[in-house]
Coordinates of N, CA and C in Angstrom, one line a residue:
X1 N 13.0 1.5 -20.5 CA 12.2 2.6 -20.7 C 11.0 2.2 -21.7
X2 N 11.5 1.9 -23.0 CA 10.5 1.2 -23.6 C 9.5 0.0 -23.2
X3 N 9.7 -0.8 -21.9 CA 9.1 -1.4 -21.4 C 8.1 -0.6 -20.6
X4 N 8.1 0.1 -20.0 CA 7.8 1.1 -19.0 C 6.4 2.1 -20.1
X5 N 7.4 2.4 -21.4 CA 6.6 3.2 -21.9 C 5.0 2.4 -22.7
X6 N 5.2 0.8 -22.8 CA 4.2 0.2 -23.3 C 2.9 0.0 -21.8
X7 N 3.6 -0.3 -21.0 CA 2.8 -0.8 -19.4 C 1.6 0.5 -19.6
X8 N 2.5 1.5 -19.2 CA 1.6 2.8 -19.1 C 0.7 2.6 -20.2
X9 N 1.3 2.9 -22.0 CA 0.3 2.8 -23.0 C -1.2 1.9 -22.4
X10 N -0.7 0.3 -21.7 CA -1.4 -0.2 -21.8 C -3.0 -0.4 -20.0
X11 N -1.9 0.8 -19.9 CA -2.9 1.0 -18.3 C -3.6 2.1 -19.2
X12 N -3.2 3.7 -19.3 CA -4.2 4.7 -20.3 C -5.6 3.6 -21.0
X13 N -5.0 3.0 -21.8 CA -5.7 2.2 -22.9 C -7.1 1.3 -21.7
X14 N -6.6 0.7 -20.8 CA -7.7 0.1 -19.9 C -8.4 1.2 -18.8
X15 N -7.9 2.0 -18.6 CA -8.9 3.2 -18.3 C -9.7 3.8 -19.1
X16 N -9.4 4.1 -20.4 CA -10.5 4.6 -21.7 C -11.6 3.5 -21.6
X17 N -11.5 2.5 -21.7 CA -12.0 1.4 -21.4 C -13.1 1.0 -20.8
X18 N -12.8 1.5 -19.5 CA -13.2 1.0 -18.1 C -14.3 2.4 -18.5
X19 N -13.8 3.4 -18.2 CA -14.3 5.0 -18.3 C -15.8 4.7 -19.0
X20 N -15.4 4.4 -20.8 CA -16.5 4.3 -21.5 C -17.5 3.0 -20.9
X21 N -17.0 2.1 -20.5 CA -18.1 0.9 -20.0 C -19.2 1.9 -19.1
X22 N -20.5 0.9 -19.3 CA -21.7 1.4 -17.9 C -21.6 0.6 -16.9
X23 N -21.4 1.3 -15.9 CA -21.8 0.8 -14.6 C -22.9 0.4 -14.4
X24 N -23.7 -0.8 -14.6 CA -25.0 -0.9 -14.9 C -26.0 -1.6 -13.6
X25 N -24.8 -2.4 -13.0 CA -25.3 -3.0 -11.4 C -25.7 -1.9 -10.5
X26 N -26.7 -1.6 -10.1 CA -27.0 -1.1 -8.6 C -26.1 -1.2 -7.7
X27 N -25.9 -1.9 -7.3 CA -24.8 -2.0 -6.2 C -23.6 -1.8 -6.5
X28 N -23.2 -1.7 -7.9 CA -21.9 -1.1 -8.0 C -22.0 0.7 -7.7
X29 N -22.7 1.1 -8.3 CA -23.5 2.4 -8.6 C -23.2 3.0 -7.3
X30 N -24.2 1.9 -6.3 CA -24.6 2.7 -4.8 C -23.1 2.9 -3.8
X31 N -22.4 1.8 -4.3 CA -20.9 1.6 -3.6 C -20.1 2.5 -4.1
X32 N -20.2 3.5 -5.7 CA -19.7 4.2 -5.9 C -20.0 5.7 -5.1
X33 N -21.1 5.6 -5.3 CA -21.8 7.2 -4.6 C -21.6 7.3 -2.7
X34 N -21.7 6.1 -2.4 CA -20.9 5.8 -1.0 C -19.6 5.9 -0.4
X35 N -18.9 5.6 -1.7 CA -17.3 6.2 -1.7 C -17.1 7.5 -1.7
X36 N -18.1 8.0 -3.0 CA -17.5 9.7 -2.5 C -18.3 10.2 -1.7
X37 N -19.2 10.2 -1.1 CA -20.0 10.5 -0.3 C -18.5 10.7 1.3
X38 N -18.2 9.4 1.3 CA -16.7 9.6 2.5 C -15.8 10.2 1.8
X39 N -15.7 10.3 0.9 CA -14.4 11.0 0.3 C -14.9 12.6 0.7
X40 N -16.0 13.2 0.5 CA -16.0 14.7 0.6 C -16.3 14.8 2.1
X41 N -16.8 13.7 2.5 CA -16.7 14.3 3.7 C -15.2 14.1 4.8
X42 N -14.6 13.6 4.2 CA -13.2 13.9 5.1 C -12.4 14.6 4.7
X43 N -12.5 15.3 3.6 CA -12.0 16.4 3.3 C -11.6 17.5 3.9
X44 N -12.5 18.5 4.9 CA -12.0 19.1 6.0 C -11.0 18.6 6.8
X45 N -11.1 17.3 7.2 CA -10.2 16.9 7.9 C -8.7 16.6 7.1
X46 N -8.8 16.2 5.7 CA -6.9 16.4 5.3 C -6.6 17.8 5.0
X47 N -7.9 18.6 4.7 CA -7.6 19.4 3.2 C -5.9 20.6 3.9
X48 N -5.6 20.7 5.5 CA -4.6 21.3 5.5 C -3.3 20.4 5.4
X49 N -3.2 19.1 5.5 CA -2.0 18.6 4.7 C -2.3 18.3 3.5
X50 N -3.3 18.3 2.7 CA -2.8 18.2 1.1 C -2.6 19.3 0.3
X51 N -2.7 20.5 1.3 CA -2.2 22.2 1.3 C -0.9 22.5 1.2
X52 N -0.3 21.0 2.5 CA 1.1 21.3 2.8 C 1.1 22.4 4.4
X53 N -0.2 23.0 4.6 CA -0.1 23.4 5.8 C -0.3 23.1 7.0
X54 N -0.3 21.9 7.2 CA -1.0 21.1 9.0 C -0.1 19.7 8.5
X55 N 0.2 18.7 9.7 CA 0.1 17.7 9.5 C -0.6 16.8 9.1
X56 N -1.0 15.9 8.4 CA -2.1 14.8 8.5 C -3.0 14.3 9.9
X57 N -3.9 13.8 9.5 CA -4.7 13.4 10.8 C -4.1 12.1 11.3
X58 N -3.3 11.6 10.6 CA -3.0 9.6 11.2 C -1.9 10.1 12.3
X59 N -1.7 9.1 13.1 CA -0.5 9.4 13.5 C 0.7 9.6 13.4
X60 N 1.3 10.1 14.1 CA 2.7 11.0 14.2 C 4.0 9.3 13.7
X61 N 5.1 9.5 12.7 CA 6.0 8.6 12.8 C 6.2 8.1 14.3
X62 N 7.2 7.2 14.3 CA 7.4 6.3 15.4 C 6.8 5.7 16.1
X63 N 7.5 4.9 17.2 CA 6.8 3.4 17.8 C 5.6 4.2 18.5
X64 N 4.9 3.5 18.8 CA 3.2 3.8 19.3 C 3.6 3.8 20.4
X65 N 3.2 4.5 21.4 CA 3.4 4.1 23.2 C 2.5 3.3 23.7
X66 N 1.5 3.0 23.0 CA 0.3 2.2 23.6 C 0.8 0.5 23.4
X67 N 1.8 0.5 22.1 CA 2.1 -0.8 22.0 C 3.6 -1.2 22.9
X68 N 3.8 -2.5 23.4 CA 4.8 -2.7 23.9 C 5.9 -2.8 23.5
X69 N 7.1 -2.4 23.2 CA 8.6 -2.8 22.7 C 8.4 -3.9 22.2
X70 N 9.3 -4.5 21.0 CA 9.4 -5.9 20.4 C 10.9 -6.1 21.2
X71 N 10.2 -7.8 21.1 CA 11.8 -8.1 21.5 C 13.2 -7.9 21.1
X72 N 13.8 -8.2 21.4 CA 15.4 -8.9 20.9 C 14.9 -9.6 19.6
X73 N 15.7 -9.9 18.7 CA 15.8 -10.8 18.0 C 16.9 -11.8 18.3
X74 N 16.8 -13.3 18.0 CA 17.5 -14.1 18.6 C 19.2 -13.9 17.6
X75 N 19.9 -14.5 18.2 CA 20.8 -14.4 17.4 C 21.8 -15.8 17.0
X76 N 22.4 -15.8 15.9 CA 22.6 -17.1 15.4 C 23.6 -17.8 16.4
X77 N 23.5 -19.2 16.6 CA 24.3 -19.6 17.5 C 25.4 -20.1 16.8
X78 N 26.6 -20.2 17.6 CA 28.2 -20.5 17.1 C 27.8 -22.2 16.3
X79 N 28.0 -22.6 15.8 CA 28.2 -24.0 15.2 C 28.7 -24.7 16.0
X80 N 28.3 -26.1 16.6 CA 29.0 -27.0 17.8 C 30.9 -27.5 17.0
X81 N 30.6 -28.0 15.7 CA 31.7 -28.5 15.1 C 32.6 -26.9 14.3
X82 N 33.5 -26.7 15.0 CA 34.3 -25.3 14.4 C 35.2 -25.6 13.1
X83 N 34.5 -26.9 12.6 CA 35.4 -26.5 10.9 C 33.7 -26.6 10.2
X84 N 32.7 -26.7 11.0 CA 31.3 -26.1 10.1 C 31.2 -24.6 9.7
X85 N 30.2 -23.8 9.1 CA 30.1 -22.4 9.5 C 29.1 -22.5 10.5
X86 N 28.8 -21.4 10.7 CA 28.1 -21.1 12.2 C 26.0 -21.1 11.5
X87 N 25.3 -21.6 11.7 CA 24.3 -21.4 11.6 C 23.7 -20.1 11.2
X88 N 22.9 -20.1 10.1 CA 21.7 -19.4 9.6 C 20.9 -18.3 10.7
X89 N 20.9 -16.7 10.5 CA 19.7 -16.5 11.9 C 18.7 -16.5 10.8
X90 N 18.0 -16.5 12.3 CA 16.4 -17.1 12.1 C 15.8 -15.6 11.3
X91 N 15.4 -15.8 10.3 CA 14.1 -14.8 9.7 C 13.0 -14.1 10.4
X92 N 13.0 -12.8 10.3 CA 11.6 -12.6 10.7 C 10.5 -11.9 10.0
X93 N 9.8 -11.5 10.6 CA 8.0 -11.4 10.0 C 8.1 -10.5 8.6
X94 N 7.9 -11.2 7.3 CA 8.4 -10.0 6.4 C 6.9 -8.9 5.6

């Protein structure tokens, strides 16, 4: 907890920070006013799930139908010598 409670101290502390600094590049400036410029305008489109009353606009949970089934995953094979243990399965995409 006391670890926890210094982290935060020290994120607050780099946002006062950050806050007071000037933005003084143009291009930081214009890439900010570009951000919210998309941020209000997609607004209509969440504002009834950040209401709680609509779903969101992304898609619905579960597998996509446009994409194809994944395979099987392979599975470990028996060990040829039966006083070894049986082979490691293979890893996948993490």
């Amino acid at each position: 907890m006391e670890r926890n409670r210094r982290l935060l101290e020290d994120v607050r502390k780099t946002e006062e920070l950050l806050s007071k600094s000037q933005m003084t590049d143009p291009h930081l400036l214009s890439l900010e006013t570009q951000y919210w410029v998309s941020v209000e305008a997609q607004i209509p489109t969440w504002q009834g799930s950040l209401l709680g009353t609509a779903p969101g606009p992304g898609p619905a949970l579960g597998p996509d139908p446009a994409r194809p089934p994944r395979k099987a995953q392979q599975r470990s094979a028996a060990a040829k010598d039966p006083s070894r243990p049986p082979l490691p399965r293979p890893r996948g995409p993490l």
